[in-house]
Short mmCIF file of N, CA and C in Angstrom, two decimals:
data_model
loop_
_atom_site.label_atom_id
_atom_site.label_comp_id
_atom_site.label_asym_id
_atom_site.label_seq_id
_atom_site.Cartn_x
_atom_site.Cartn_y
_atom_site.Cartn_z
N UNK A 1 152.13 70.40 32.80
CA UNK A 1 153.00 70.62 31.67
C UNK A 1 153.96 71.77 31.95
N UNK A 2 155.09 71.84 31.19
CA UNK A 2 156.46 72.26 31.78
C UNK A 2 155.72 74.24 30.99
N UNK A 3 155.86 74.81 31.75
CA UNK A 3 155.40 76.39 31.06
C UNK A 3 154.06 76.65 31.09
N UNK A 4 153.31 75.75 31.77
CA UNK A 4 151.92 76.49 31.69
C UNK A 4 151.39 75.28 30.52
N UNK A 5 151.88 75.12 29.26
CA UNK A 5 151.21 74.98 28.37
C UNK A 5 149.89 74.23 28.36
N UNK A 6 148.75 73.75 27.69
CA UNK A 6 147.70 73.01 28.01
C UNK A 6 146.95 73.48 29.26
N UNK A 7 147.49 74.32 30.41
CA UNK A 7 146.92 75.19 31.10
C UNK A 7 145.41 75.60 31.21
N UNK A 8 144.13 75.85 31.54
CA UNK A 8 142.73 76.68 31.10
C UNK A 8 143.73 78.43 31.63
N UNK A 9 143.52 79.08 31.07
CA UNK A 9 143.49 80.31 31.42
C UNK A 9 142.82 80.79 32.84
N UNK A 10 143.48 81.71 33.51
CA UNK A 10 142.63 81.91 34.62
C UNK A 10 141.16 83.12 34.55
N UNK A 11 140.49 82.72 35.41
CA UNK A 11 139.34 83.62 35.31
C UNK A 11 139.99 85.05 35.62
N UNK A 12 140.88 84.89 36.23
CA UNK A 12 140.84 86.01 36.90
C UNK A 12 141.83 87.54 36.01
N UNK A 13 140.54 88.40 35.72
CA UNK A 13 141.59 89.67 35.35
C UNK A 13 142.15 91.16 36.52
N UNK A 14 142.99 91.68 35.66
CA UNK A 14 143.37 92.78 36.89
C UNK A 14 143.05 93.99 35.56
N UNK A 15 142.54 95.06 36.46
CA UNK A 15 141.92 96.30 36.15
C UNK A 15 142.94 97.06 37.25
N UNK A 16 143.76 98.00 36.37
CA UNK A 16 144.87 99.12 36.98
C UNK A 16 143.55 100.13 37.63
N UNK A 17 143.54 101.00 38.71
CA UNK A 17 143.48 101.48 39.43
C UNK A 17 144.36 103.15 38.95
N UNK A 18 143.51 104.34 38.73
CA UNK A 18 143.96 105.50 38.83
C UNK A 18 145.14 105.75 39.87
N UNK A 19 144.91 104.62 41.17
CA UNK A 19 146.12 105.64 41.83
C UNK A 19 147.35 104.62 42.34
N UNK A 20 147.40 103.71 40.99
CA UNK A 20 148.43 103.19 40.79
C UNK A 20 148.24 101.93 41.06
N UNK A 21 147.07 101.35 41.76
CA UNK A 21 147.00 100.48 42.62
C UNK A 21 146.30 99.00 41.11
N UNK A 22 145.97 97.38 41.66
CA UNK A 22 145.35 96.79 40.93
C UNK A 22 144.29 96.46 41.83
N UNK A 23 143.21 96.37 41.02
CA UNK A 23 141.47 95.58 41.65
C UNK A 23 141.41 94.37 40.49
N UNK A 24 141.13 93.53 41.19
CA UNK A 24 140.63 92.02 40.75
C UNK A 24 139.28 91.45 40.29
N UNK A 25 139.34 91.10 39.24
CA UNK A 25 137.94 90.87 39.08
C UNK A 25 138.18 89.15 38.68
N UNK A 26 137.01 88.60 39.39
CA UNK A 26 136.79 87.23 39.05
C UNK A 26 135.90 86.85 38.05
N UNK A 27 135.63 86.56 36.80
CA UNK A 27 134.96 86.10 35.90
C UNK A 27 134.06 84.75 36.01
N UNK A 28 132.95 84.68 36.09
CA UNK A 28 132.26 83.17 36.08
C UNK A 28 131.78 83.12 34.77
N UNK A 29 131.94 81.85 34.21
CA UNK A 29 131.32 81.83 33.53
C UNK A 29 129.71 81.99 33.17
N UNK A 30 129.19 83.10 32.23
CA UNK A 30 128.34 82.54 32.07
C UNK A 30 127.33 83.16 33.41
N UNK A 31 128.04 84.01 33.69
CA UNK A 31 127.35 85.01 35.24
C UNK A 31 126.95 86.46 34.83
N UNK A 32 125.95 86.92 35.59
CA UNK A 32 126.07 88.16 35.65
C UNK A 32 127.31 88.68 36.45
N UNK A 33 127.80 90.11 36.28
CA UNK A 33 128.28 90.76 36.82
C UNK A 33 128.18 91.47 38.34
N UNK A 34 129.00 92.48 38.99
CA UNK A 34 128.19 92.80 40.41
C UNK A 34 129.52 93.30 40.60
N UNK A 35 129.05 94.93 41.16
CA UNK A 35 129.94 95.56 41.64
C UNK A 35 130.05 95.83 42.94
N UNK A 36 130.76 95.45 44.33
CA UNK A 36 130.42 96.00 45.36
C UNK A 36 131.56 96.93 45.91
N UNK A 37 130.74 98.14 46.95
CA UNK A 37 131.41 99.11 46.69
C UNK A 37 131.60 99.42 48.14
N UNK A 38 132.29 98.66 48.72
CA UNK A 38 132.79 98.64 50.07
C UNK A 38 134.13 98.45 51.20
N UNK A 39 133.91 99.91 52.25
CA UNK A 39 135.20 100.23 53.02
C UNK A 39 135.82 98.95 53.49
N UNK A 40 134.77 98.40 54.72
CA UNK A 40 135.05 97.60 55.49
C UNK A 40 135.38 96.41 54.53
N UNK A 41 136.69 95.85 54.77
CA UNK A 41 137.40 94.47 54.39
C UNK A 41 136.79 93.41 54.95
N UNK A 42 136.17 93.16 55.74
CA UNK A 42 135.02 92.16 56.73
C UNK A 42 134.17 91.85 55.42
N UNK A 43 133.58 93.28 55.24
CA UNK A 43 132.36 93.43 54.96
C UNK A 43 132.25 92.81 53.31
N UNK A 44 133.20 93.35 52.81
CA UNK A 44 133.86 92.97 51.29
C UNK A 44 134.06 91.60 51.02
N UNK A 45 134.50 91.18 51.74
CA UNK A 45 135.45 89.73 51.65
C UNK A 45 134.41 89.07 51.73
N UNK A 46 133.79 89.43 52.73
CA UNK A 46 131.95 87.74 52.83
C UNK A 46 130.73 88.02 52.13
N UNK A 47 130.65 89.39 51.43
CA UNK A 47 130.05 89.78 50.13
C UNK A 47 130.72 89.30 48.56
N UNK A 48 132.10 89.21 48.78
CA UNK A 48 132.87 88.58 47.76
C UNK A 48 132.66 87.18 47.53
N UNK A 49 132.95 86.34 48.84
CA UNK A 49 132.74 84.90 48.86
C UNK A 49 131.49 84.45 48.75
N UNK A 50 130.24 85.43 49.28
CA UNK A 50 129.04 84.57 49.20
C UNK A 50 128.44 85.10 47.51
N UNK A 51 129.05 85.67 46.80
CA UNK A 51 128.57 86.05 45.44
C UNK A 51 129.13 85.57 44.68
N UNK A 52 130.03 84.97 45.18
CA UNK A 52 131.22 84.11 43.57
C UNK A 52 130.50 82.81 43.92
N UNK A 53 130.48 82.28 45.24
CA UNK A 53 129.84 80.87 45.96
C UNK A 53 128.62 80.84 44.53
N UNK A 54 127.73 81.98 44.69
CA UNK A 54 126.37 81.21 44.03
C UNK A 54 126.79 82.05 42.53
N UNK A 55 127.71 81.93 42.14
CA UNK A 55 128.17 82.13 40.67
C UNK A 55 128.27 83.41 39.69
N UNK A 56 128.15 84.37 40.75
CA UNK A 56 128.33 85.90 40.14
C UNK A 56 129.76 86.05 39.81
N UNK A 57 129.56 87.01 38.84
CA UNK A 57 131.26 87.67 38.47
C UNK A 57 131.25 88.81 39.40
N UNK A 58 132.18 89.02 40.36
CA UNK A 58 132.38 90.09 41.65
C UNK A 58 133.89 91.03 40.87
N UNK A 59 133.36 92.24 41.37
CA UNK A 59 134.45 93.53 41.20
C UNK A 59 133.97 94.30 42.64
N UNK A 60 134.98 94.17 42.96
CA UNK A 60 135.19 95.16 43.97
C UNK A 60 136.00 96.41 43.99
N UNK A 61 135.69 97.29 45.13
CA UNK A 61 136.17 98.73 44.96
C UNK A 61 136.01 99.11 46.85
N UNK A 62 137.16 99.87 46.97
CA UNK A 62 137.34 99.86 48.32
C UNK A 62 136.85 101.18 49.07
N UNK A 63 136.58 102.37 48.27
CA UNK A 63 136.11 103.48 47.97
C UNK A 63 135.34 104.12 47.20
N UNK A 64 134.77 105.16 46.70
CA UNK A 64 133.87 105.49 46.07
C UNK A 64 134.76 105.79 44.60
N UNK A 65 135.67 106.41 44.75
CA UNK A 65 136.46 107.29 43.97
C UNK A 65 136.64 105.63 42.78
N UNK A 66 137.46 104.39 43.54
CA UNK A 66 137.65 103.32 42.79
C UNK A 66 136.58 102.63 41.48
N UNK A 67 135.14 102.78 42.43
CA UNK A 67 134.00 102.83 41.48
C UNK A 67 133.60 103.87 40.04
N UNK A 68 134.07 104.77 40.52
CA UNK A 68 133.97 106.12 39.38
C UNK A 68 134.26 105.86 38.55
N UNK A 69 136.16 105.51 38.69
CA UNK A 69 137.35 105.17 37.94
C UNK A 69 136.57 103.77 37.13
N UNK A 70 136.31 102.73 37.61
CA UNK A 70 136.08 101.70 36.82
C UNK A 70 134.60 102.01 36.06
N UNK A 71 133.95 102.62 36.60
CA UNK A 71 132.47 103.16 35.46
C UNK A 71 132.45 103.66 34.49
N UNK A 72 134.22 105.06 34.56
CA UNK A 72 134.87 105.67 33.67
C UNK A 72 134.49 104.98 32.66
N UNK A 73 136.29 104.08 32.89
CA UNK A 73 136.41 103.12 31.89
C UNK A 73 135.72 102.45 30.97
N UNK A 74 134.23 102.51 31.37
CA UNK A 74 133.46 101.55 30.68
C UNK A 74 133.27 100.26 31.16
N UNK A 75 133.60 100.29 32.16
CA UNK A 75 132.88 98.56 33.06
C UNK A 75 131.43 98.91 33.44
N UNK A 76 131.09 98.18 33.09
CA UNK A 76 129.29 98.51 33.25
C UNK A 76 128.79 96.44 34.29
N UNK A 77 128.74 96.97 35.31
CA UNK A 77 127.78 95.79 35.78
C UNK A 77 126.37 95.92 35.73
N UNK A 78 126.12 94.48 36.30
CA UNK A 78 124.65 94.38 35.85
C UNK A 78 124.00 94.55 37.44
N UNK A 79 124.35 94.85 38.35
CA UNK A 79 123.83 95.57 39.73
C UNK A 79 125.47 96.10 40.44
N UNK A 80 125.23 97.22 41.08
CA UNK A 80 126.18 97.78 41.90
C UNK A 80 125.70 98.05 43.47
N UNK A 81 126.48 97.02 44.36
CA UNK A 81 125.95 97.45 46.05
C UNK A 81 126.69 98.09 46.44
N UNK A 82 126.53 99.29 47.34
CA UNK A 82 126.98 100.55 47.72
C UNK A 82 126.92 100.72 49.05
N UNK A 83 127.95 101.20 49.76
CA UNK A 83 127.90 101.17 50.99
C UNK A 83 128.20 102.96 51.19
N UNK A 84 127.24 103.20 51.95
CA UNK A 84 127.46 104.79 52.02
C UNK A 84 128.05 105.44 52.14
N UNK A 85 128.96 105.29 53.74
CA UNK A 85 130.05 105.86 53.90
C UNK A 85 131.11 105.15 54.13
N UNK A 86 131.96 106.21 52.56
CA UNK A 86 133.19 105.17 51.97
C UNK A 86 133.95 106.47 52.05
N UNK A 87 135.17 106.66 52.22
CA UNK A 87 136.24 107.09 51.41
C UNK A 87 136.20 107.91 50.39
N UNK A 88 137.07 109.06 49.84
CA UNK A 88 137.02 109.70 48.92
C UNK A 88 136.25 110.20 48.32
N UNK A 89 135.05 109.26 47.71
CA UNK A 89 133.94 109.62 47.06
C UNK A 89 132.70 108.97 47.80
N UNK A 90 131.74 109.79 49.05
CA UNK A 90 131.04 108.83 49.67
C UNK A 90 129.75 108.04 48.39
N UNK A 91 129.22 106.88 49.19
CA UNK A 91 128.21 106.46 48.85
C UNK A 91 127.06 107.27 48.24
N UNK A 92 126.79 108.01 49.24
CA UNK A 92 125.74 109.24 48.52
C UNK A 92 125.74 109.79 47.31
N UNK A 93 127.56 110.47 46.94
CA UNK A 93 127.46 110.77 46.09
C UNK A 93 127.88 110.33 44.67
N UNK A 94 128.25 108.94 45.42
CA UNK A 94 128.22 107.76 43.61
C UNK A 94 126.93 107.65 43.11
N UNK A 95 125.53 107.26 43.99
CA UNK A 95 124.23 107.12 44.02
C UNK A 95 123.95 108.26 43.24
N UNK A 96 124.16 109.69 43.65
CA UNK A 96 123.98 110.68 42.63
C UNK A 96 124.58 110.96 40.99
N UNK A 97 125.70 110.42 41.48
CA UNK A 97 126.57 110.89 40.00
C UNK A 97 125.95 109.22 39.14
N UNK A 98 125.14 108.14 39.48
CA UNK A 98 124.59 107.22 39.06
C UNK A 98 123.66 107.91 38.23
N UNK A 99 122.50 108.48 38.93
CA UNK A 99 120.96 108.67 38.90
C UNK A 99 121.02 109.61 37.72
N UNK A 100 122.47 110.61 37.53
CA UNK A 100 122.58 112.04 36.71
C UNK A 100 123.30 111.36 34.79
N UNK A 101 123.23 110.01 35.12
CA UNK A 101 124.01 109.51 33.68
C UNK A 101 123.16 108.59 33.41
N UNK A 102 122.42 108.86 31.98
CA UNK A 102 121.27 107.99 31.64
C UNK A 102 121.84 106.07 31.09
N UNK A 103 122.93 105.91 30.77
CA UNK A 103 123.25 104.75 30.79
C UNK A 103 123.14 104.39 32.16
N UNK A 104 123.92 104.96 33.41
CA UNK A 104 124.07 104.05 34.34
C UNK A 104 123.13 104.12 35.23
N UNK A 105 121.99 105.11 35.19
CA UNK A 105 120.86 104.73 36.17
C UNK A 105 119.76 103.89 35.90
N UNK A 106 119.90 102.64 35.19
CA UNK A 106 119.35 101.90 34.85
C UNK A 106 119.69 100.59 35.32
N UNK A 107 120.98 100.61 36.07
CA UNK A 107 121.80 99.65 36.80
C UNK A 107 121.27 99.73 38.35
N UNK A 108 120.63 98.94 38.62
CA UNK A 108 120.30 98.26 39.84
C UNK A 108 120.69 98.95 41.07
N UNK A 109 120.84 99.35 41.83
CA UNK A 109 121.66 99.96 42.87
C UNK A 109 121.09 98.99 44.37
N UNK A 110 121.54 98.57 44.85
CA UNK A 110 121.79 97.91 46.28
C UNK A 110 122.63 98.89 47.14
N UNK A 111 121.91 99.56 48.25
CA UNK A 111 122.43 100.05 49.40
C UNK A 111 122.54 99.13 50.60
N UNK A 112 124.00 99.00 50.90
CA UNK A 112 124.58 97.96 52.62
C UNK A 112 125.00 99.15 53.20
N UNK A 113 124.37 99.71 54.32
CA UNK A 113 124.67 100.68 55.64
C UNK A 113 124.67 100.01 57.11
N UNK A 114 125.60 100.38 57.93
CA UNK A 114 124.93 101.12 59.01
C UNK A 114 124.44 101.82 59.58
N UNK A 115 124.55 103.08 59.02
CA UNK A 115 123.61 104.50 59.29
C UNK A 115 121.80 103.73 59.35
N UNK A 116 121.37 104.84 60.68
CA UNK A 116 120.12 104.18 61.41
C UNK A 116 119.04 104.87 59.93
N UNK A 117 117.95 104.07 59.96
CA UNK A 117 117.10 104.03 58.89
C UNK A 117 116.52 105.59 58.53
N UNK A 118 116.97 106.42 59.88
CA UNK A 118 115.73 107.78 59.45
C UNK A 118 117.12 108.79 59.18
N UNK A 119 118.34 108.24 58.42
CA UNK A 119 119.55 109.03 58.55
C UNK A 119 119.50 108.30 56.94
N UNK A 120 118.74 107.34 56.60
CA UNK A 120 119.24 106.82 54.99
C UNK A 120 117.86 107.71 54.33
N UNK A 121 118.30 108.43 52.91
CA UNK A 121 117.39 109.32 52.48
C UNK A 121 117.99 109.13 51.11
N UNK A 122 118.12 108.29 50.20
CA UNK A 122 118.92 107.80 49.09
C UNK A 122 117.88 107.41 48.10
N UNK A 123 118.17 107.48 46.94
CA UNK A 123 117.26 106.87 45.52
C UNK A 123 118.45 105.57 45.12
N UNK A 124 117.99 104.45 45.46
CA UNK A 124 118.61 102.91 45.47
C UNK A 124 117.18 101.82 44.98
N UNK A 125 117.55 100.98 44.43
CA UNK A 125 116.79 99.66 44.41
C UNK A 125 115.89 99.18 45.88
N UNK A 126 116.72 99.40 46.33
CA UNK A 126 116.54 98.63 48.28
C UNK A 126 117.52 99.24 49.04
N UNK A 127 117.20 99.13 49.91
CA UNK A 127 118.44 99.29 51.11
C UNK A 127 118.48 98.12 52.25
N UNK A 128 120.08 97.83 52.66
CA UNK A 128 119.55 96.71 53.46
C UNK A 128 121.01 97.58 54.64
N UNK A 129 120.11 97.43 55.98
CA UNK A 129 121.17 97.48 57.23
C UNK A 129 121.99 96.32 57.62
N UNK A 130 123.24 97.04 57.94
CA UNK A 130 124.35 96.07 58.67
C UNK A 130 123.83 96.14 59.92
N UNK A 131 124.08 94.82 61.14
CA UNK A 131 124.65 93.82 60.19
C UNK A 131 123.80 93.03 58.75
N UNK A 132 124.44 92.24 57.54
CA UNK A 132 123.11 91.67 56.68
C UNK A 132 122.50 90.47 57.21
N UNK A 133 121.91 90.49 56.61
CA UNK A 133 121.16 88.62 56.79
C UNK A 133 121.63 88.50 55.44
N UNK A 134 121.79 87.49 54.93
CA UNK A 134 122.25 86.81 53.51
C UNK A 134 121.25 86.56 52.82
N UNK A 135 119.82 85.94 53.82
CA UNK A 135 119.10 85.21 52.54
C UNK A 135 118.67 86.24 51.39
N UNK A 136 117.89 87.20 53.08
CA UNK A 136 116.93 88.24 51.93
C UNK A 136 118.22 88.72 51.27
N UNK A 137 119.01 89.17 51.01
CA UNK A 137 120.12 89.54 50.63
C UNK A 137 120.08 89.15 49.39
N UNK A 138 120.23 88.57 48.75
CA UNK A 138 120.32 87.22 48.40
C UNK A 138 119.10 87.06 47.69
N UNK A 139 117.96 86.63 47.79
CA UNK A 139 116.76 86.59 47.54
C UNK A 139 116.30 87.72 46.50
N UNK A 140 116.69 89.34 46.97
CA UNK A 140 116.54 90.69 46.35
C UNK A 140 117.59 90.66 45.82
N UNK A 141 118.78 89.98 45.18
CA UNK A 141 120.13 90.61 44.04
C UNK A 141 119.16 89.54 43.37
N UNK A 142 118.61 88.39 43.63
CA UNK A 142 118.19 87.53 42.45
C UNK A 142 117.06 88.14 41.63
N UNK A 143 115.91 88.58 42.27
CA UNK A 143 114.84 89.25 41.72
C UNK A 143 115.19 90.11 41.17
N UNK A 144 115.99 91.46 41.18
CA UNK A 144 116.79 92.16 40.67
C UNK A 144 117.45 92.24 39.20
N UNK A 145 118.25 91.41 39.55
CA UNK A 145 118.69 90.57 38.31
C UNK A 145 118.01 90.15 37.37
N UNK A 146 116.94 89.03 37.71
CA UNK A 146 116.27 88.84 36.78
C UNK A 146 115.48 89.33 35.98
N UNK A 147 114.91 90.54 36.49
CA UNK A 147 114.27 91.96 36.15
C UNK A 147 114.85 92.11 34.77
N UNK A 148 116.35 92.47 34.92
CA UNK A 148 116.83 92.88 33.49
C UNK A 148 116.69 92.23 32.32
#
């Protein structure tokens, strides 16, 4: 139809960014939420695709600082995976500024590192090393989830 009209609306909204920038969030219906909070674009993108694939609503954040900003706001997901060392605001210390706010330490936390296992010393749900495996991956956001 000529203008859109009769159209479905798209899932997809945009959330402005403090430093001018937009982050995308995909809406499923009828999904939980899921924040992942990661540098590597590799790493993001096949955490993005394999979480929308099995029907999550995905927000991503490319830095730590981006996560803050959207927690600010009042976006509250229903698990957040964290990758340690990020940018601006590391991993560590989102995990902290989490654990210190009684709404949001009740939110799930998923740690994705490469840092070797006797170098991770974090209060998280789990921790899983890069590279991932998907299932268990996968397997632990579901149990997780369902928890709530």
């Amino acid at each position: 139809p000529v203008g859109g009209a009769g159209r479905k609306p798209s899932p997809e909204a945009r959330v402005d960014r403090s430093d001018g920038g937009s982050l995308f969030l995909i809406e499923m219906p009828n999904s939980q939420r899921i924040l992942i909070v990661e540098d590597d674009p590799d790493t993001r993108a096949s955490l993005y695709q394999l979480l929308t694939h099995e029907g999550y609503s995905v927000l991503t954040a490319d830095n730590g600082q981006q996560a803050l900003d959207l927690l600010d706001r009042g976006i509250r997901p229903h698990l957040i995976m964290v990758d340690l060392m990020l940018p601006r605001v590391t991993g560590f210390d989102l995990l902290t500024y989490l654990s210190t706010d009684p709404e949001l330490r009740v939110i799930p936390t998923v740690v994705i590192t490469a840092l070797p296992k006797d170098e991770v010393r974090v209060i998280a749900d789990v921790v899983f090393h890069k590279p991932l495996a998907f299932e268990p991956l996968m397997t632990k956001l579901r149990s997780l989830l369902r928890v709530q």
